[in-house]
Amino acid sequence: MTDETENARAIAELTGRLDAQRAENEAMESRIDARLASLQTDMAKRDVEAAKRDKDNQRWTITLVLGCTALVIGAVALFS
């Protein structure tokens, strides 16, 4: 074989490897993009649930404070 033939085969082999690596990288990028989209969706759901919990906790806190205030006012009125 001549050097040109060996070089052509080596170039063809390297080109094939490069194409295979590019295809693998694109597949990996697609999987990463899909996982990122899934994580963003999960984070949005978590934020909505957290906002709902915060609102519920705020209601309970306000109710508790008002109830305790009413209890103290009642006790003071009762024992005055």
mmCIF file of C-alpha atoms in Angstrom, residues 1 12-13 18-19 25-26 32 36 42-43 48 51 53 55 60-62 64 66 75 79:
data_model
loop_
_atom_site.group_PDB
_atom_site.id
_atom_site.type_symbol
_atom_site.label_atom_id
_atom_site.label_comp_id
_atom_site.label_asym_id
_atom_site.label_seq_id
_atom_site.Cartn_x
_atom_site.Cartn_y
_atom_site.Cartn_z
ATOM 1 C CA MET A 1 0.000 0.000 0.000
ATOM 2 C CA ALA A 12 -11.889 7.862 6.628
ATOM 3 C CA GLU A 13 -11.616 6.018 9.949
ATOM 4 C CA LEU A 18 -15.794 11.900 14.608
ATOM 5 C CA ASP A 19 -19.282 11.456 13.125
ATOM 6 C CA ASN A 25 -22.938 14.121 21.816
ATOM 7 C CA GLU A 26 -26.191 15.208 20.151
ATOM 8 C CA ILE A 32 -29.865 16.702 29.029
ATOM 9 C CA LEU A 36 -33.678 20.066 32.263
ATOM 10 C CA ASP A 42 -40.905 20.053 38.800
ATOM 11 C CA MET A 43 -39.511 23.314 40.177
ATOM 12 C CA VAL A 48 -46.824 26.628 43.384
ATOM 13 C CA ALA A 51 -46.890 29.359 47.779
ATOM 14 C CA ARG A 53 -48.389 26.170 51.956
ATOM 15 C CA LYS A 55 -50.691 31.047 52.351
ATOM 16 C CA TRP A 60 -53.190 29.612 60.633
ATOM 17 C CA THR A 61 -50.804 32.115 62.171
ATOM 18 C CA ILE A 62 -53.265 34.988 61.873
ATOM 19 C CA LEU A 64 -53.865 31.726 66.171
ATOM 20 C CA LEU A 66 -56.407 36.530 66.874
ATOM 21 C CA ALA A 75 -59.413 36.556 80.611
ATOM 22 C CA PHE A 79 -60.807 38.764 86.144
#
